[in-house]
Short mmCIF file of C-alpha atoms in Angstrom, two decimals:
data_model
loop_
_atom_site.label_atom_id
_atom_site.label_comp_id
_atom_site.label_asym_id
_atom_site.label_seq_id
_atom_site.Cartn_x
_atom_site.Cartn_y
_atom_site.Cartn_z
CA MET A 60 -0.98 -1.29 10.79
CA SER A 61 1.43 1.59 10.65
CA ILE A 62 4.17 1.86 8.08
CA SER A 63 7.68 3.23 9.12
CA LEU A 64 9.51 5.00 6.48
CA PRO A 65 13.19 6.40 6.73
CA THR A 66 13.59 10.20 7.02
CA PRO A 67 15.17 11.55 3.67
CA HIS A 68 18.85 12.20 3.71
CA ILE A 69 19.51 15.97 3.89
CA ALA A 70 23.21 15.90 5.11
CA HIS A 71 24.30 17.43 1.69
CA LEU A 72 22.65 20.78 2.68
CA THR A 73 25.15 23.08 4.47
CA GLU A 74 24.99 26.22 6.75
CA ASP A 75 25.34 28.22 3.50
CA ASP A 76 22.23 26.70 2.09
CA TYR A 77 20.32 27.32 5.33
CA GLU A 78 21.16 31.15 4.85
CA HIS A 79 18.63 31.08 2.15
CA ILE A 80 16.40 28.21 2.64
CA TYR A 81 14.34 27.07 5.61
CA GLU A 82 16.22 24.20 7.60
CA PRO A 83 13.80 21.37 8.41
CA ALA A 84 12.43 21.71 11.91
CA GLU A 85 9.45 20.56 13.96
CA ASP A 86 6.94 21.75 11.53
CA SER A 87 8.63 19.93 8.75
CA PHE A 88 8.81 16.72 10.74
CA ILE A 89 5.08 16.85 11.78
CA LEU A 90 4.12 16.92 8.21
CA LEU A 91 6.20 13.74 7.64
CA ASP A 92 4.66 12.14 10.68
CA ALA A 93 1.09 12.92 9.33
CA LEU A 94 2.07 11.27 5.95
CA GLU A 95 3.29 8.28 7.79
CA ILE A 96 -0.07 8.02 9.78
CA ASP A 97 -1.90 8.01 6.33
CA ALA A 98 0.81 5.98 4.53
CA GLN A 99 -1.46 2.91 3.96
CA LEU A 100 -4.38 5.00 2.86
CA ILE A 101 -2.34 6.99 0.41
CA ARG A 102 -0.84 3.88 -1.12
CA ASN A 103 -4.03 2.22 -1.55
CA GLU A 104 -5.37 5.10 -3.56
CA LYS A 105 -2.42 5.24 -5.91
CA PRO A 106 -2.14 8.93 -6.23
CA THR A 107 -0.47 10.01 -9.51
CA MET A 108 -0.66 13.78 -9.22
CA CYS A 109 1.17 15.28 -6.18
CA VAL A 110 2.00 18.73 -5.61
CA GLU A 111 3.94 20.44 -2.85
CA ILE A 112 3.84 24.19 -2.36
CA GLY A 113 6.90 25.72 -0.77
CA SER A 114 9.11 22.73 -0.89
CA GLY A 115 12.08 24.36 0.72
CA SER A 116 14.87 21.72 1.43
CA GLY A 117 12.75 19.18 -0.43
CA ILE A 118 12.35 16.92 2.52
CA ALA A 119 8.60 16.42 2.36
CA SER A 120 8.36 16.01 -1.39
CA THR A 121 11.11 13.42 -1.12
CA PHE A 122 9.33 11.53 1.66
CA LEU A 123 6.07 11.63 -0.35
CA SER A 124 7.77 10.36 -3.42
CA GLN A 125 9.30 7.52 -1.57
CA LEU A 126 6.04 6.76 0.27
CA ILE A 127 4.09 6.30 -3.14
CA GLY A 128 7.09 4.64 -4.70
CA PRO A 129 9.48 6.87 -6.76
CA ASP A 130 8.23 5.66 -10.14
CA SER A 131 4.53 5.58 -9.34
CA GLY A 132 3.53 9.19 -9.25
CA LEU A 133 4.40 12.71 -10.29
CA VAL A 134 5.61 14.95 -7.67
CA LEU A 135 5.70 18.72 -8.61
CA SER A 136 7.60 20.74 -6.04
CA ILE A 137 6.98 24.46 -6.14
CA ASP A 138 8.78 27.24 -4.45
CA ILE A 139 9.08 30.91 -5.05
CA ASN A 140 12.71 30.99 -3.75
CA ARG A 141 15.28 29.74 -6.36
CA TYR A 142 17.61 28.47 -3.64
CA ALA A 143 14.79 26.20 -2.47
CA CYS A 144 14.21 24.82 -6.03
CA GLU A 145 18.05 24.01 -6.24
CA ALA A 146 18.11 22.50 -2.78
CA THR A 147 14.85 20.39 -3.64
CA GLN A 148 16.63 19.25 -6.77
CA LYS A 149 19.79 18.18 -4.69
CA THR A 150 17.81 16.46 -1.99
CA ALA A 151 16.02 14.38 -4.60
CA GLN A 152 19.40 13.36 -6.21
CA ALA A 153 20.86 12.56 -2.62
CA ASN A 154 17.80 10.14 -2.13
CA GLN A 155 17.85 8.72 -5.59
CA ILE A 156 14.56 9.83 -6.68
CA THR A 157 13.19 12.32 -9.27
CA LEU A 158 11.41 15.54 -8.23
CA ASN A 159 10.28 18.29 -10.47
CA PRO A 160 11.03 21.80 -8.95
CA ILE A 161 9.15 24.69 -10.43
CA LEU A 162 10.11 28.38 -9.50
CA CYS A 163 6.84 30.10 -9.09
CA ASN A 164 4.57 31.93 -6.65
CA LEU A 165 1.89 29.33 -5.35
CA LEU A 166 0.27 27.38 -8.12
CA GLY A 167 0.58 30.13 -10.65
CA PRO A 168 1.17 28.44 -14.08
CA LEU A 169 -0.28 25.22 -12.71
CA THR A 170 -3.67 26.50 -11.73
CA GLU A 171 -5.27 26.40 -15.25
CA ARG A 172 -4.28 22.62 -15.76
CA LEU A 173 -4.78 21.44 -12.11
CA GLN A 174 -8.20 23.15 -11.31
CA GLN A 175 -10.10 20.57 -13.18
CA SER A 176 -9.94 18.34 -10.04
CA LYS A 177 -6.55 17.02 -11.02
CA ILE A 178 -4.60 16.90 -7.71
CA ASP A 179 -4.46 13.77 -5.73
CA ILE A 180 -1.99 14.80 -2.95
CA LEU A 181 -1.32 18.38 -2.05
CA LEU A 182 1.27 19.21 0.71
CA PHE A 183 1.46 22.79 2.17
CA ASN A 184 3.73 23.78 5.04
CA PRO A 185 2.79 27.42 4.57
CA PRO A 186 4.30 30.56 5.96
CA TYR A 187 2.05 30.46 9.18
CA VAL A 188 3.60 32.88 11.67
CA PRO A 189 1.31 35.72 12.35
CA THR A 190 3.13 38.99 11.17
CA ASP A 191 2.04 42.55 9.95
CA MET A 192 1.19 42.68 6.32
CA LEU A 193 4.25 44.84 5.54
CA GLU A 194 6.59 41.96 6.72
CA LEU A 195 4.55 39.47 4.52
CA THR A 196 4.70 41.56 1.33
CA ASP A 197 8.50 42.39 1.87
CA THR A 198 9.40 38.73 2.42
CA GLN A 199 7.39 37.42 -0.51
CA GLU A 200 8.94 40.10 -2.62
CA LEU A 201 12.55 39.34 -1.65
CA LYS A 202 11.73 35.48 -2.61
CA ASP A 203 14.35 34.38 0.19
CA ILE A 204 14.19 32.50 3.56
CA GLY A 205 11.80 35.00 5.18
CA GLY A 206 9.12 33.96 2.82
CA ALA A 207 9.08 30.53 4.52
CA TRP A 208 7.40 31.96 7.62
CA ALA A 209 5.89 35.51 7.40
CA GLY A 210 2.19 34.82 7.18
CA GLY A 211 0.34 38.23 7.78
CA ASN A 212 -2.88 38.28 9.82
CA ASP A 213 -3.41 35.12 11.75
CA GLY A 214 -0.63 33.77 9.68
CA MET A 215 -3.32 32.75 7.31
CA VAL A 216 -2.99 35.26 4.28
CA ILE A 217 -1.01 32.85 2.01
CA THR A 218 -2.77 29.79 3.18
CA ASP A 219 -6.15 31.38 2.37
CA VAL A 220 -5.40 31.88 -1.26
CA ILE A 221 -4.81 28.16 -1.78
CA LEU A 222 -7.86 27.09 0.54
CA ASP A 223 -10.18 29.17 -1.57
CA GLN A 224 -9.11 27.34 -4.62
CA LEU A 225 -9.15 23.95 -3.11
CA PRO A 226 -12.59 22.62 -4.07
CA GLU A 227 -11.63 23.03 -7.85
CA LEU A 228 -8.13 21.38 -7.33
CA LEU A 229 -8.81 18.12 -5.41
CA SER A 230 -9.59 14.98 -7.52
CA PRO A 231 -12.30 12.72 -6.10
CA THR A 232 -9.90 10.91 -3.82
CA GLY A 233 -7.70 14.09 -3.47
CA LYS A 234 -6.31 15.14 -0.13
CA MET A 235 -4.46 18.28 1.18
CA TYR A 236 -2.07 18.02 4.23
CA LEU A 237 -1.77 21.40 5.73
CA VAL A 238 0.48 22.44 8.58
CA THR A 239 -0.99 24.84 10.98
CA VAL A 240 -0.18 26.44 14.49
CA ASP A 241 -2.72 27.32 17.13
CA GLN A 242 -2.74 31.07 16.12
CA ASN A 243 -4.05 30.09 12.71
CA LYS A 244 -7.23 28.79 14.42
CA PRO A 245 -7.51 25.32 13.12
CA LEU A 246 -10.95 24.83 14.30
CA GLU A 247 -12.03 27.80 12.25
CA ILE A 248 -10.37 26.32 9.08
CA ILE A 249 -12.16 23.08 9.74
CA GLU A 250 -15.49 24.83 9.76
CA ARG A 251 -14.67 26.82 6.68
CA MET A 252 -13.67 23.84 4.69
CA GLN A 253 -16.74 22.00 5.82
CA ALA A 254 -18.79 24.99 4.54
CA LYS A 255 -17.26 24.34 1.14
CA GLY A 256 -18.29 20.72 1.23
CA LEU A 257 -14.90 19.33 2.20
CA ILE A 258 -13.91 17.02 4.99
CA CYS A 259 -11.32 18.55 7.21
CA LYS A 260 -9.74 16.65 10.16
CA GLU A 261 -6.88 17.20 12.43
CA ILE A 262 -4.84 14.13 12.19
CA ILE A 263 -1.77 14.89 14.44
CA LYS A 264 -1.10 17.65 17.04
CA ARG A 265 1.82 18.34 19.44
CA ARG A 266 3.67 21.07 21.06
CA ALA A 267 7.15 22.19 19.84
CA GLY A 268 8.59 24.82 21.98
CA ARG A 269 6.34 27.89 21.77
CA GLU A 270 4.31 26.50 18.94
CA LEU A 271 1.26 24.13 19.19
CA LEU A 272 1.58 22.40 15.70
CA SER A 273 -1.00 20.34 13.94
CA VAL A 274 -1.60 18.90 10.45
CA LEU A 275 -4.97 19.12 9.02
CA ARG A 276 -6.15 16.79 6.17
CA ILE A 277 -8.66 18.08 3.79
CA SER A 278 -10.56 15.73 1.47
CA ARG A 279 -13.61 15.31 -0.55
CA THR A 280 -14.52 11.94 1.26
CA ALA A 281 -14.44 11.08 4.96
CA TYR A 282 -11.97 8.39 6.13
CA MET B 228 14.74 19.20 -15.08
CA VAL B 229 11.66 19.88 -17.18
CA ARG B 230 10.15 16.56 -18.36
CA LEU B 231 7.18 16.53 -20.78
CA ILE B 232 4.98 15.35 -17.96
CA THR B 233 5.71 18.52 -16.21
CA HIS B 234 5.52 20.73 -19.29
CA ASN B 235 2.00 19.36 -19.92
CA MET B 236 0.82 21.01 -16.79
CA LEU B 237 2.23 24.49 -17.29
CA ALA B 238 0.27 27.36 -18.85
CA CYS B 239 1.11 31.02 -19.29
CA HIS B 240 -0.35 32.82 -16.17
CA VAL B 241 0.29 36.49 -17.27
CA LYS B 242 -2.67 38.68 -16.45
CA ASN B 243 -5.49 38.53 -19.03
CA CYS B 244 -3.55 36.10 -21.20
CA THR B 245 -6.17 33.36 -21.69
CA LYS B 246 -5.98 32.65 -25.46
CA ASP B 247 -3.33 30.26 -26.84
CA ASN B 248 -1.58 30.12 -23.41
CA PHE B 249 -1.10 26.49 -23.36
CA PRO B 250 0.96 24.54 -24.25
CA LEU B 251 4.13 26.78 -24.10
CA ALA B 252 6.42 26.39 -27.08
CA PHE B 253 9.95 25.22 -26.54
CA SER B 254 12.87 26.87 -28.12
CA GLU B 255 16.62 26.81 -28.03
CA VAL B 256 16.40 23.70 -25.88
CA GLU B 257 19.14 21.50 -24.47
CA LEU B 258 17.43 18.11 -24.52
CA VAL B 259 18.87 15.16 -22.46
CA ILE B 260 17.47 11.65 -22.65
CA ARG B 261 17.78 9.81 -19.31
CA PRO B 262 16.58 6.21 -19.08
CA ALA B 263 13.85 5.98 -16.28
CA PRO B 264 12.43 2.64 -14.72
CA GLU B 265 9.25 1.73 -16.60
CA ASN B 266 6.04 1.67 -14.66
CA LEU B 267 3.49 1.36 -17.40
CA ASP B 268 0.68 0.94 -14.81
CA PHE B 269 1.37 4.56 -13.67
CA ILE B 270 1.57 5.77 -17.24
CA GLN B 271 -1.77 4.29 -17.77
CA ARG B 272 -3.33 5.71 -14.68
CA PHE B 273 -1.84 9.14 -15.46
CA LEU B 274 -3.75 9.28 -19.00
CA PRO B 275 -6.74 11.27 -17.62
CA LYS B 276 -4.63 13.94 -16.35
CA LEU B 277 -2.91 14.72 -19.78
CA ASP B 278 -3.82 16.95 -22.46
CA TRP B 279 -3.05 14.68 -25.41
CA SER B 280 -2.79 17.01 -28.38
CA ALA B 281 -0.58 19.42 -26.39
CA LEU B 282 1.57 16.48 -25.60
CA VAL B 283 1.81 15.15 -29.14
CA ASP B 284 2.57 18.61 -30.62
CA THR B 285 5.15 19.19 -27.88
CA ALA B 286 6.92 15.78 -28.55
CA ARG B 287 6.82 16.42 -32.34
CA SER B 288 8.49 19.87 -31.82
CA LEU B 289 11.25 18.09 -30.04
CA GLY B 290 11.80 15.56 -32.81
CA ASP B 291 9.77 12.52 -31.33
CA GLU B 292 7.25 11.40 -33.73
CA THR B 293 6.15 8.10 -31.95
CA LEU B 294 2.94 9.43 -30.44
CA PRO B 295 -0.33 8.74 -32.55
CA GLU B 296 -2.42 12.04 -33.35
CA GLN B 297 -5.38 10.60 -31.24
CA MET B 298 -5.09 9.02 -28.07
CA PRO B 299 -5.56 5.31 -28.44
CA GLU B 300 -8.62 3.74 -26.89
CA GLN B 301 -6.83 0.42 -26.45
CA TRP B 302 -3.18 0.73 -25.60
CA SER B 303 -0.56 -1.87 -26.88
CA GLU B 304 2.57 -2.37 -24.64
CA ASP B 305 4.66 -0.73 -27.23
CA GLN B 306 2.58 2.37 -27.28
CA LEU B 307 2.71 2.77 -23.49
CA LYS B 308 6.39 2.39 -23.78
CA ALA B 309 6.64 5.03 -26.17
CA LEU B 310 4.61 7.28 -23.98
CA HIS B 311 6.68 6.46 -20.92
CA HIS B 312 9.77 7.56 -22.98
CA VAL B 313 8.14 10.83 -23.99
CA LEU B 314 6.66 11.80 -20.69
CA MET B 315 9.51 10.46 -18.28
CA GLU B 316 12.85 10.30 -20.24
CA MET B 317 12.92 13.54 -22.36
CA HIS B 318 14.36 16.25 -20.05
CA VAL B 319 14.74 19.85 -21.16
CA GLU B 320 17.71 21.12 -19.10
CA GLU B 321 18.16 24.57 -20.78
CA GLY B 322 16.02 26.62 -23.05
CA ASN B 323 12.89 28.80 -23.22
CA MET B 324 9.27 28.18 -23.08
CA THR B 325 7.29 30.85 -24.91
CA CYS B 326 3.49 31.63 -24.74
CA ARG B 327 1.94 31.40 -28.18
CA GLY B 328 -0.69 34.03 -27.06
CA CYS B 329 1.20 36.96 -25.32
CA GLY B 330 4.87 36.01 -26.18
CA HIS B 331 6.00 35.87 -22.66
CA VAL B 332 9.25 33.89 -22.33
CA TYR B 333 9.85 31.54 -19.27
CA PRO B 334 13.47 30.51 -19.20
CA ILE B 335 14.68 27.03 -18.16
CA SER B 336 18.14 26.99 -16.29
CA ASN B 337 19.85 24.12 -14.70
CA GLY B 338 16.78 22.21 -15.25
CA ILE B 339 14.47 24.51 -13.18
CA PRO B 340 11.72 26.37 -15.10
CA ASN B 341 11.37 30.15 -14.09
CA MET B 342 7.69 30.83 -13.86
CA LEU B 343 7.71 33.90 -11.83
CA LEU B 344 6.22 37.00 -13.19
CA ALA B 345 6.85 40.66 -12.62
CA GLU B 346 4.46 42.54 -10.41
CA HIS B 347 2.57 44.21 -13.16
CA GLU B 348 2.09 40.90 -15.01
CA VAL B 349 0.37 39.11 -12.04
CA GLY B 350 -3.35 38.36 -12.52
CA ARG B 351 -4.41 37.94 -8.99
#
């Protein structure tokens, strides 16, 4: 049975905000749709420790918080961009929930505490656009909107940092939801994760303009 | 805002800083208490994720003495309510978090902790 959840309110974000943060687009919405597909599964497992890397507008963190119940789980929302942390805070308020924005690069200060298999849900809509390495390092350095898409070789440079850590991060029922495009070679990601002893499955796929988007679910157990 | 539930997950991540890098010590804090709906079932399920002694020390440093030194094996409802208050209702809006190992200061402003490091401080 499928569960239908409302899309979070984001009307408080303005054109000025979108000068500095990524405006929710098809890749954001496919992540929400993936969570909706798994909504019953996620609720049954009662996740308590949820993390989103690169929360941007805060739309996915808000959606996840509403899915699990706003007082039933901790959602930590990380972004390297201060404007994004502020936007995430505002989006939480506009939707009457509590999020916990943290300004940092990837898992940084959380790594030590979370790597003892503590994460129940990890969301990552990474900078997945293939670019040259210079564009990637420049945009990460600037900590502004460009960091939301420039992904280096195969668009996988940032994503790989997290995938390499994943076996230490996920709890026994832990799941990561990762947005990818065709150029990221999702089939290779699936094989690589399986080689690490994790289960990786494409749970939704669709074309949006020039991009062939999908969401991979990476978990310890099969569903 | 930085609630104590979030603070319990943050360690100093400066390159080569591995001793006394957790928990970070609060100073010059603006503490705000905001009532939050109680979900004691969630609080109980979250216990395995907590570092208890870090939480007790931090709560005491902010003037809350309600948590017992050792994590209880059997929880009373009152104890869970006290823990709910410490984890979910104590918000640090402004202030600093300082590493007791290397002295690095992470500022909190407008409720957002700035955990970014300069290029030369990054470990990996």
